[in-house]
Amino acid sequence: MSMTDERLLTVQDLHIYYPISKRNGNKEYVKAVDGVTFSVKNGEVFGIVGESGCGKSTLGRGLCKLETPTSGTIVLDGEDISAYETKKMRPIRKKVQMVFQDPYASLDPRMSVFDIIAEPLVIHKLSKDKKDLADKVVALLRKVGLEDYHANRYPHEFSGGQRQRIGIARALAVEPKLIIADEPVSALDVSIQAQILNLMTHLQKELGLTYLFIAHDLSVVEHISTKVGVMYLGNFVELASKEKLYKNPLHPYTQALLSSVPIPDPTIKRDRIILEGSIPSAVDPPQGCKFHTRCPKCMEVCRKIVPRCYYADEDHYVYCHLYDDMPNSKTGKTVGNGGEQA
Ligand code: SF4
Protein backbone atom coordinates (compact mmCIF):
# COMPACT_ATOMS: atom_id res chain seq x y z
CA MET A 1 0.00 0.00 0.00
CA SER A 2 1.42 3.38 -0.83
CA MET A 3 1.74 6.30 1.55
CA THR A 4 -0.96 8.91 1.17
CA ASP A 5 -1.04 12.51 2.33
CA GLU A 6 -3.85 11.77 4.74
CA ARG A 7 -2.98 12.38 8.39
CA LEU A 8 -3.73 9.43 10.62
CA LEU A 9 -2.58 11.06 13.84
CA THR A 10 -2.40 14.75 14.71
CA VAL A 11 -1.10 15.82 18.10
CA GLN A 12 -1.34 19.47 19.13
CA ASP A 13 0.42 21.01 22.12
CA LEU A 14 0.23 17.83 24.21
CA HIS A 15 1.25 18.07 27.85
CA ILE A 16 1.49 15.14 30.24
CA TYR A 17 2.35 16.31 33.75
CA TYR A 18 2.41 14.20 36.91
CA PRO A 19 1.73 15.99 40.19
CA ILE A 20 4.26 15.28 42.93
CA SER A 21 4.75 16.64 46.45
CA LYS A 22 4.23 20.29 47.31
CA ARG A 23 7.17 22.59 48.01
CA ASN A 24 6.61 25.93 49.77
CA GLY A 25 2.87 25.39 49.36
CA ASN A 26 3.19 25.12 45.58
CA LYS A 27 2.33 21.92 43.83
CA GLU A 28 5.17 20.57 41.66
CA TYR A 29 4.87 18.57 38.48
CA VAL A 30 7.04 16.18 36.53
CA LYS A 31 6.73 17.67 33.04
CA ALA A 32 7.19 14.41 31.15
CA VAL A 33 5.69 15.73 27.89
CA ASP A 34 5.81 19.50 27.74
CA GLY A 35 3.83 20.77 24.75
CA VAL A 36 4.44 18.52 21.78
CA THR A 37 2.95 18.93 18.31
CA PHE A 38 3.37 16.60 15.36
CA SER A 39 1.45 14.57 12.83
CA VAL A 40 1.86 11.15 11.27
CA LYS A 41 0.56 10.31 7.81
CA ASN A 42 -0.98 7.01 6.80
CA GLY A 43 1.76 4.50 5.97
CA GLU A 44 4.50 6.55 7.61
CA VAL A 45 7.00 5.24 10.17
CA PHE A 46 7.72 8.03 12.62
CA GLY A 47 10.71 7.27 14.81
CA ILE A 48 11.03 9.08 18.13
CA VAL A 49 14.48 9.05 19.72
CA GLY A 50 16.04 10.44 22.86
CA GLU A 51 17.80 9.41 26.05
CA SER A 52 15.90 7.62 28.74
CA GLY A 53 13.82 10.13 30.71
CA CYS A 54 13.16 12.42 27.72
CA GLY A 55 9.42 11.63 27.76
CA LYS A 56 9.21 9.52 24.61
CA SER A 57 7.61 6.48 26.28
CA THR A 58 5.16 8.67 28.20
CA LEU A 59 4.24 10.31 24.90
CA GLY A 60 3.61 6.90 23.28
CA ARG A 61 1.48 5.74 26.20
CA GLY A 62 -0.38 9.05 26.27
CA LEU A 63 -1.38 8.67 22.63
CA CYS A 64 -3.19 5.40 23.48
CA LYS A 65 -4.54 7.02 26.64
CA LEU A 66 -2.61 4.64 28.88
CA GLU A 67 -1.47 7.92 30.46
CA THR A 68 -3.90 10.80 30.93
CA PRO A 69 -2.94 13.94 29.02
CA THR A 70 -2.93 17.12 31.11
CA SER A 71 -3.82 19.25 28.10
CA GLY A 72 -3.58 19.28 24.34
CA THR A 73 -5.32 17.51 21.50
CA ILE A 74 -4.98 14.02 20.01
CA VAL A 75 -6.88 13.38 16.78
CA LEU A 76 -6.74 9.79 15.57
CA ASP A 77 -8.23 8.91 12.20
CA GLY A 78 -10.31 12.10 12.22
CA GLU A 79 -11.65 11.59 15.77
CA ASP A 80 -10.64 13.81 18.68
CA ILE A 81 -9.89 11.27 21.44
CA SER A 82 -8.23 13.75 23.83
CA ALA A 83 -10.96 13.61 26.46
CA TYR A 84 -12.09 10.01 25.96
CA GLU A 85 -12.47 7.95 29.12
CA THR A 86 -11.71 4.21 29.30
CA LYS A 87 -15.15 3.16 28.04
CA LYS A 88 -15.05 5.47 25.04
CA MET A 89 -11.51 4.36 24.26
CA ARG A 90 -12.56 0.71 23.85
CA PRO A 91 -13.53 0.89 20.16
CA ILE A 92 -10.53 3.16 19.53
CA ARG A 93 -8.17 0.42 20.76
CA LYS A 94 -9.03 -1.47 17.59
CA LYS A 95 -7.35 1.32 15.64
CA VAL A 96 -4.26 1.79 17.79
CA GLN A 97 -2.26 -0.99 19.39
CA MET A 98 0.94 -1.01 21.40
CA VAL A 99 3.94 -3.28 21.23
CA PHE A 100 5.88 -3.03 24.47
CA GLN A 101 9.55 -3.06 25.29
CA ASP A 102 9.63 -6.10 27.50
CA PRO A 103 8.22 -9.19 25.83
CA TYR A 104 8.78 -11.04 29.12
CA ALA A 105 6.50 -8.78 31.11
CA SER A 106 3.86 -7.95 28.52
CA LEU A 107 2.54 -11.50 28.00
CA ASP A 108 0.42 -13.16 30.70
CA PRO A 109 2.40 -16.29 31.72
CA ARG A 110 -0.81 -18.17 32.62
CA MET A 111 -2.31 -17.83 29.16
CA SER A 112 -1.48 -20.04 26.18
CA VAL A 113 -0.27 -18.30 23.05
CA PHE A 114 -3.60 -19.17 21.46
CA ASP A 115 -5.51 -17.35 24.20
CA ILE A 116 -3.12 -14.37 24.16
CA ILE A 117 -3.65 -13.80 20.43
CA ALA A 118 -7.36 -14.75 20.49
CA GLU A 119 -8.21 -12.38 23.36
CA PRO A 120 -8.40 -9.14 21.33
CA LEU A 121 -10.34 -10.94 18.58
CA VAL A 122 -12.89 -12.06 21.19
CA ILE A 123 -13.06 -8.67 22.95
CA HIS A 124 -13.69 -6.83 19.68
CA LYS A 125 -16.01 -9.60 18.37
CA LEU A 126 -13.89 -10.14 15.26
CA SER A 127 -14.52 -13.84 14.71
CA LYS A 128 -17.65 -15.59 13.49
CA ASP A 129 -17.23 -18.85 15.41
CA LYS A 130 -14.62 -21.07 17.09
CA LYS A 131 -13.22 -22.35 13.80
CA ASP A 132 -12.88 -18.85 12.42
CA LEU A 133 -11.12 -17.79 15.64
CA ALA A 134 -8.67 -20.72 15.39
CA ASP A 135 -8.01 -19.98 11.70
CA LYS A 136 -7.30 -16.34 12.48
CA VAL A 137 -4.89 -17.18 15.33
CA VAL A 138 -2.97 -19.62 13.11
CA ALA A 139 -2.82 -17.07 10.27
CA LEU A 140 -1.42 -14.46 12.69
CA LEU A 141 1.21 -16.91 14.00
CA ARG A 142 2.34 -17.61 10.45
CA LYS A 143 2.40 -13.91 9.61
CA VAL A 144 4.95 -13.27 12.36
CA GLY A 145 7.09 -16.30 11.49
CA LEU A 146 5.88 -18.72 14.16
CA GLU A 147 4.53 -22.27 13.70
CA ASP A 148 0.96 -23.49 14.11
CA TYR A 149 1.88 -25.75 17.06
CA HIS A 150 3.19 -22.75 19.01
CA ALA A 151 -0.46 -21.85 19.74
CA ASN A 152 -0.62 -24.50 22.47
CA ARG A 153 2.51 -23.36 24.28
CA TYR A 154 3.04 -20.82 27.05
CA PRO A 155 5.20 -17.65 27.00
CA HIS A 156 7.98 -19.13 29.17
CA GLU A 157 8.64 -21.76 26.47
CA PHE A 158 9.79 -19.08 23.99
CA SER A 159 12.92 -17.01 23.45
CA GLY A 160 12.81 -13.20 23.77
CA GLY A 161 12.56 -12.71 20.01
CA GLN A 162 9.75 -15.27 19.74
CA ARG A 163 7.87 -13.59 22.56
CA GLN A 164 8.13 -10.26 20.77
CA ARG A 165 6.71 -11.99 17.68
CA ILE A 166 3.77 -13.13 19.84
CA GLY A 167 3.31 -9.52 21.05
CA ILE A 168 3.29 -8.32 17.45
CA ALA A 169 0.76 -11.01 16.44
CA ARG A 170 -1.50 -9.92 19.30
CA ALA A 171 -1.22 -6.28 18.20
CA LEU A 172 -2.02 -7.21 14.58
CA ALA A 173 -5.07 -9.30 15.54
CA VAL A 174 -7.47 -6.35 15.49
CA GLU A 175 -6.08 -5.00 12.20
CA PRO A 176 -5.03 -1.68 13.72
CA LYS A 177 -4.22 1.40 11.66
CA LEU A 178 -1.49 2.60 14.00
CA ILE A 179 1.02 0.58 16.01
CA ILE A 180 2.92 2.36 18.75
CA ALA A 181 6.06 0.34 19.39
CA ASP A 182 7.83 1.39 22.59
CA GLU A 183 11.46 0.22 22.47
CA PRO A 184 10.32 -3.08 20.94
CA VAL A 185 13.83 -4.46 20.40
CA SER A 186 15.91 -2.93 23.18
CA ALA A 187 15.53 -5.97 25.47
CA LEU A 188 16.75 -8.32 22.71
CA ASP A 189 20.21 -9.48 21.55
CA VAL A 190 21.56 -7.52 18.58
CA SER A 191 21.17 -10.41 16.10
CA ILE A 192 17.55 -10.92 17.19
CA GLN A 193 16.91 -7.16 17.03
CA ALA A 194 17.61 -7.22 13.28
CA GLN A 195 15.16 -10.10 12.77
CA ILE A 196 12.36 -8.30 14.61
CA LEU A 197 13.06 -5.00 12.80
CA ASN A 198 12.99 -6.83 9.45
CA LEU A 199 9.71 -8.48 10.42
CA MET A 200 8.18 -5.15 11.43
CA THR A 201 9.35 -3.51 8.19
CA HIS A 202 7.94 -6.38 6.15
CA LEU A 203 4.58 -6.24 7.95
CA GLN A 204 4.43 -2.46 7.61
CA LYS A 205 4.84 -2.69 3.85
CA GLU A 206 2.58 -5.72 3.39
CA LEU A 207 -0.26 -4.42 5.54
CA GLY A 208 0.17 -0.68 4.92
CA LEU A 209 0.62 -0.10 8.64
CA THR A 210 1.59 3.17 10.27
CA TYR A 211 4.14 3.00 13.08
CA LEU A 212 5.18 5.31 15.82
CA PHE A 213 8.48 3.72 16.71
CA ILE A 214 10.09 4.79 19.98
CA ALA A 215 13.75 4.00 20.70
CA HIS A 216 16.83 5.38 22.43
CA ASP A 217 19.09 3.92 19.74
CA LEU A 218 19.47 6.07 16.62
CA SER A 219 20.71 3.19 14.48
CA VAL A 220 17.56 1.19 15.30
CA VAL A 221 15.35 4.13 14.33
CA GLU A 222 17.35 4.68 11.12
CA HIS A 223 16.69 1.10 10.11
CA ILE A 224 12.93 1.37 10.18
CA SER A 225 11.76 5.02 10.04
CA THR A 226 10.72 7.33 7.23
CA LYS A 227 10.64 10.40 9.52
CA VAL A 228 12.43 11.02 12.82
CA GLY A 229 11.80 13.30 15.78
CA VAL A 230 14.52 13.82 18.40
CA MET A 231 13.17 14.48 21.91
CA TYR A 232 14.88 16.15 24.84
CA LEU A 233 13.27 16.75 28.21
CA GLY A 234 9.67 16.61 27.03
CA ASN A 235 10.03 18.44 23.69
CA PHE A 236 11.15 17.81 20.17
CA VAL A 237 14.42 19.54 19.29
CA GLU A 238 14.57 18.46 15.64
CA LEU A 239 12.19 16.77 13.19
CA ALA A 240 13.08 15.68 9.69
CA SER A 241 12.82 12.98 7.10
CA LYS A 242 15.21 10.16 7.95
CA GLU A 243 17.59 11.02 5.11
CA LYS A 244 17.86 14.68 6.11
CA LEU A 245 18.26 14.03 9.80
CA TYR A 246 21.04 11.46 9.40
CA LYS A 247 22.88 13.28 6.59
CA ASN A 248 22.56 16.79 7.95
CA PRO A 249 21.74 16.89 11.66
CA LEU A 250 21.32 20.53 12.72
CA HIS A 251 20.63 20.50 16.43
CA PRO A 252 23.67 20.09 18.70
CA TYR A 253 21.86 17.35 20.63
CA THR A 254 21.12 15.36 17.45
CA GLN A 255 24.73 15.87 16.37
CA ALA A 256 25.96 14.51 19.69
CA LEU A 257 23.66 11.49 19.57
CA LEU A 258 24.67 10.73 15.98
CA SER A 259 28.37 11.09 16.73
CA SER A 260 28.20 7.99 18.91
CA VAL A 261 26.60 5.82 16.19
CA PRO A 262 29.25 3.65 14.50
CA ILE A 263 29.58 4.17 10.71
CA PRO A 264 30.14 0.99 8.71
CA ASP A 265 32.29 2.84 6.11
CA PRO A 266 35.85 3.17 7.59
CA THR A 267 36.68 6.04 5.16
CA ILE A 268 34.09 8.28 6.86
CA LYS A 269 35.37 9.82 10.07
CA ARG A 270 33.08 11.52 12.57
CA ASP A 271 34.33 13.21 15.72
CA ARG A 272 32.66 11.91 18.83
CA ILE A 273 30.83 14.62 20.79
CA ILE A 274 30.71 13.74 24.46
CA LEU A 275 27.83 15.39 26.30
CA GLU A 276 28.68 16.56 29.80
CA GLY A 277 26.31 15.80 32.65
CA SER A 278 23.01 13.99 32.64
CA ILE A 279 19.53 14.95 31.54
CA PRO A 280 18.21 17.62 33.98
CA SER A 281 15.14 17.13 36.17
CA ALA A 282 11.80 17.27 34.39
CA VAL A 283 10.36 18.86 37.55
CA ASP A 284 12.44 21.99 37.23
CA PRO A 285 13.83 22.07 33.68
CA PRO A 286 16.43 24.70 32.71
CA GLN A 287 15.16 28.10 31.55
CA GLY A 288 15.56 29.15 27.92
CA CYS A 289 16.72 26.24 25.78
CA LYS A 290 16.34 23.16 27.97
CA PHE A 291 19.52 21.71 26.46
CA HIS A 292 21.70 24.71 27.35
CA THR A 293 23.22 23.08 30.45
CA ARG A 294 24.84 20.40 28.27
CA CYS A 295 25.19 22.10 24.90
CA PRO A 296 28.76 22.56 23.60
CA LYS A 297 27.55 25.54 21.50
CA CYS A 298 25.57 27.33 24.22
CA MET A 299 25.31 31.14 23.81
CA GLU A 300 24.03 33.81 26.19
CA VAL A 301 20.61 33.96 24.51
CA CYS A 302 20.16 30.19 25.04
CA ARG A 303 20.05 30.61 28.83
CA LYS A 304 17.09 33.01 28.68
CA ILE A 305 14.95 32.51 25.60
CA VAL A 306 13.26 29.34 24.41
CA PRO A 307 14.21 28.78 20.77
CA ARG A 308 11.43 28.87 18.20
CA CYS A 309 10.83 26.29 15.51
CA TYR A 310 13.00 27.09 12.50
CA TYR A 311 12.32 25.80 9.04
CA ALA A 312 15.60 24.50 7.62
CA ASP A 313 14.31 22.71 4.57
CA GLU A 314 11.24 20.91 3.36
CA ASP A 315 10.29 18.54 6.20
CA HIS A 316 13.24 19.60 8.35
CA TYR A 317 12.62 21.67 11.49
CA VAL A 318 14.94 22.58 14.32
CA TYR A 319 14.62 24.37 17.66
CA CYS A 320 17.91 26.14 18.25
CA HIS A 321 19.19 29.73 18.40
CA LEU A 322 22.04 28.84 16.05
CA TYR A 323 19.43 29.14 13.31
CA ASP A 324 17.86 32.43 14.38
CA ASP A 325 18.48 33.78 10.86
CA MET A 326 16.40 31.02 9.28
CA PRO A 327 12.71 31.60 8.59
CA ASN A 328 10.59 31.02 11.65
CA SER A 329 8.27 28.10 11.08
CA LYS A 330 4.94 29.75 10.36
CA THR A 331 4.18 27.46 7.48
CA GLY A 332 0.90 26.27 8.87
CA LYS A 333 2.26 22.73 8.93
CA THR A 334 2.03 20.66 12.07
CA VAL A 335 5.54 20.39 13.42
CA GLY A 336 7.56 20.18 16.57
CA ASN A 337 6.51 21.46 19.94
CA GLY A 338 3.32 23.25 20.67
CA GLY A 339 2.64 26.89 21.26
CA GLU A 340 4.79 29.96 21.05
CA GLN A 341 8.19 29.14 22.42
CA ALA A 342 9.79 32.50 22.96
FE1 SF4 B 1 22.66 24.82 22.16
FE2 SF4 B 1 21.66 27.25 22.26
FE3 SF4 B 1 20.94 25.63 20.30
FE4 SF4 B 1 20.10 25.21 22.78
S1 SF4 B 1 19.59 26.95 21.52
S2 SF4 B 1 20.89 23.71 21.38
S3 SF4 B 1 21.87 25.82 23.97
S4 SF4 B 1 23.00 26.46 20.69
Short mmCIF file of C-alpha atoms in Angstrom, two decimals, residues 58-238:
data_model
loop_
_atom_site.label_atom_id
_atom_site.label_comp_id
_atom_site.label_asym_id
_atom_site.label_seq_id
_atom_site.Cartn_x
_atom_site.Cartn_y
_atom_site.Cartn_z
CA THR A 58 5.16 8.67 28.20
CA LEU A 59 4.24 10.31 24.90
CA GLY A 60 3.61 6.90 23.28
CA ARG A 61 1.48 5.74 26.20
CA GLY A 62 -0.38 9.05 26.27
CA LEU A 63 -1.38 8.67 22.63
CA CYS A 64 -3.19 5.40 23.48
CA LYS A 65 -4.54 7.02 26.64
CA LEU A 66 -2.61 4.64 28.88
CA GLU A 67 -1.47 7.92 30.46
CA THR A 68 -3.90 10.80 30.93
CA PRO A 69 -2.94 13.94 29.02
CA THR A 70 -2.93 17.12 31.11
CA SER A 71 -3.82 19.25 28.10
CA GLY A 72 -3.58 19.28 24.34
CA THR A 73 -5.32 17.51 21.50
CA ILE A 74 -4.98 14.02 20.01
CA VAL A 75 -6.88 13.38 16.78
CA LEU A 76 -6.74 9.79 15.57
CA ASP A 77 -8.23 8.91 12.20
CA GLY A 78 -10.31 12.10 12.22
CA GLU A 79 -11.65 11.59 15.77
CA ASP A 80 -10.64 13.81 18.68
CA ILE A 81 -9.89 11.27 21.44
CA SER A 82 -8.23 13.75 23.83
CA ALA A 83 -10.96 13.61 26.46
CA TYR A 84 -12.09 10.01 25.96
CA GLU A 85 -12.47 7.95 29.12
CA THR A 86 -11.71 4.21 29.30
CA LYS A 87 -15.15 3.16 28.04
CA LYS A 88 -15.05 5.47 25.04
CA MET A 89 -11.51 4.36 24.26
CA ARG A 90 -12.56 0.71 23.85
CA PRO A 91 -13.53 0.89 20.16
CA ILE A 92 -10.53 3.16 19.53
CA ARG A 93 -8.17 0.42 20.76
CA LYS A 94 -9.03 -1.47 17.59
CA LYS A 95 -7.35 1.32 15.64
CA VAL A 96 -4.26 1.79 17.79
CA GLN A 97 -2.26 -0.99 19.39
CA MET A 98 0.94 -1.01 21.40
CA VAL A 99 3.94 -3.28 21.23
CA PHE A 100 5.88 -3.03 24.47
CA GLN A 101 9.55 -3.06 25.29
CA ASP A 102 9.63 -6.10 27.50
CA PRO A 103 8.22 -9.19 25.83
CA TYR A 104 8.78 -11.04 29.12
CA ALA A 105 6.50 -8.78 31.11
CA SER A 106 3.86 -7.95 28.52
CA LEU A 107 2.54 -11.50 28.00
CA ASP A 108 0.42 -13.16 30.70
CA PRO A 109 2.40 -16.29 31.72
CA ARG A 110 -0.81 -18.17 32.62
CA MET A 111 -2.31 -17.83 29.16
CA SER A 112 -1.48 -20.04 26.18
CA VAL A 113 -0.27 -18.30 23.05
CA PHE A 114 -3.60 -19.17 21.46
CA ASP A 115 -5.51 -17.35 24.20
CA ILE A 116 -3.12 -14.37 24.16
CA ILE A 117 -3.65 -13.80 20.43
CA ALA A 118 -7.36 -14.75 20.49
CA GLU A 119 -8.21 -12.38 23.36
CA PRO A 120 -8.40 -9.14 21.33
CA LEU A 121 -10.34 -10.94 18.58
CA VAL A 122 -12.89 -12.06 21.19
CA ILE A 123 -13.06 -8.67 22.95
CA HIS A 124 -13.69 -6.83 19.68
CA LYS A 125 -16.01 -9.60 18.37
CA LEU A 126 -13.89 -10.14 15.26
CA SER A 127 -14.52 -13.84 14.71
CA LYS A 128 -17.65 -15.59 13.49
CA ASP A 129 -17.23 -18.85 15.41
CA LYS A 130 -14.62 -21.07 17.09
CA LYS A 131 -13.22 -22.35 13.80
CA ASP A 132 -12.88 -18.85 12.42
CA LEU A 133 -11.12 -17.79 15.64
CA ALA A 134 -8.67 -20.72 15.39
CA ASP A 135 -8.01 -19.98 11.70
CA LYS A 136 -7.30 -16.34 12.48
CA VAL A 137 -4.89 -17.18 15.33
CA VAL A 138 -2.97 -19.62 13.11
CA ALA A 139 -2.82 -17.07 10.27
CA LEU A 140 -1.42 -14.46 12.69
CA LEU A 141 1.21 -16.91 14.00
CA ARG A 142 2.34 -17.61 10.45
CA LYS A 143 2.40 -13.91 9.61
CA VAL A 144 4.95 -13.27 12.36
CA GLY A 145 7.09 -16.30 11.49
CA LEU A 146 5.88 -18.72 14.16
CA GLU A 147 4.53 -22.27 13.70
CA ASP A 148 0.96 -23.49 14.11
CA TYR A 149 1.88 -25.75 17.06
CA HIS A 150 3.19 -22.75 19.01
CA ALA A 151 -0.46 -21.85 19.74
CA ASN A 152 -0.62 -24.50 22.47
CA ARG A 153 2.51 -23.36 24.28
CA TYR A 154 3.04 -20.82 27.05
CA PRO A 155 5.20 -17.65 27.00
CA HIS A 156 7.98 -19.13 29.17
CA GLU A 157 8.64 -21.76 26.47
CA PHE A 158 9.79 -19.08 23.99
CA SER A 159 12.92 -17.01 23.45
CA GLY A 160 12.81 -13.20 23.77
CA GLY A 161 12.56 -12.71 20.01
CA GLN A 162 9.75 -15.27 19.74
CA ARG A 163 7.87 -13.59 22.56
CA GLN A 164 8.13 -10.26 20.77
CA ARG A 165 6.71 -11.99 17.68
CA ILE A 166 3.77 -13.13 19.84
CA GLY A 167 3.31 -9.52 21.05
CA ILE A 168 3.29 -8.32 17.45
CA ALA A 169 0.76 -11.01 16.44
CA ARG A 170 -1.50 -9.92 19.30
CA ALA A 171 -1.22 -6.28 18.20
CA LEU A 172 -2.02 -7.21 14.58
CA ALA A 173 -5.07 -9.30 15.54
CA VAL A 174 -7.47 -6.35 15.49
CA GLU A 175 -6.08 -5.00 12.20
CA PRO A 176 -5.03 -1.68 13.72
CA LYS A 177 -4.22 1.40 11.66
CA LEU A 178 -1.49 2.60 14.00
CA ILE A 179 1.02 0.58 16.01
CA ILE A 180 2.92 2.36 18.75
CA ALA A 181 6.06 0.34 19.39
CA ASP A 182 7.83 1.39 22.59
CA GLU A 183 11.46 0.22 22.47
CA PRO A 184 10.32 -3.08 20.94
CA VAL A 185 13.83 -4.46 20.40
CA SER A 186 15.91 -2.93 23.18
CA ALA A 187 15.53 -5.97 25.47
CA LEU A 188 16.75 -8.32 22.71
CA ASP A 189 20.21 -9.48 21.55
CA VAL A 190 21.56 -7.52 18.58
CA SER A 191 21.17 -10.41 16.10
CA ILE A 192 17.55 -10.92 17.19
CA GLN A 193 16.91 -7.16 17.03
CA ALA A 194 17.61 -7.22 13.28
CA GLN A 195 15.16 -10.10 12.77
CA ILE A 196 12.36 -8.30 14.61
CA LEU A 197 13.06 -5.00 12.80
CA ASN A 198 12.99 -6.83 9.45
CA LEU A 199 9.71 -8.48 10.42
CA MET A 200 8.18 -5.15 11.43
CA THR A 201 9.35 -3.51 8.19
CA HIS A 202 7.94 -6.38 6.15
CA LEU A 203 4.58 -6.24 7.95
CA GLN A 204 4.43 -2.46 7.61
CA LYS A 205 4.84 -2.69 3.85
CA GLU A 206 2.58 -5.72 3.39
CA LEU A 207 -0.26 -4.42 5.54
CA GLY A 208 0.17 -0.68 4.92
CA LEU A 209 0.62 -0.10 8.64
CA THR A 210 1.59 3.17 10.27
CA TYR A 211 4.14 3.00 13.08
CA LEU A 212 5.18 5.31 15.82
CA PHE A 213 8.48 3.72 16.71
CA ILE A 214 10.09 4.79 19.98
CA ALA A 215 13.75 4.00 20.70
CA HIS A 216 16.83 5.38 22.43
CA ASP A 217 19.09 3.92 19.74
CA LEU A 218 19.47 6.07 16.62
CA SER A 219 20.71 3.19 14.48
CA VAL A 220 17.56 1.19 15.30
CA VAL A 221 15.35 4.13 14.33
CA GLU A 222 17.35 4.68 11.12
CA HIS A 223 16.69 1.10 10.11
CA ILE A 224 12.93 1.37 10.18
CA SER A 225 11.76 5.02 10.04
CA THR A 226 10.72 7.33 7.23
CA LYS A 227 10.64 10.40 9.52
CA VAL A 228 12.43 11.02 12.82
CA GLY A 229 11.80 13.30 15.78
CA VAL A 230 14.52 13.82 18.40
CA MET A 231 13.17 14.48 21.91
CA TYR A 232 14.88 16.15 24.84
CA LEU A 233 13.27 16.75 28.21
CA GLY A 234 9.67 16.61 27.03
CA ASN A 235 10.03 18.44 23.69
CA PHE A 236 11.15 17.81 20.17
CA VAL A 237 14.42 19.54 19.29
CA GLU A 238 14.57 18.46 15.64
#
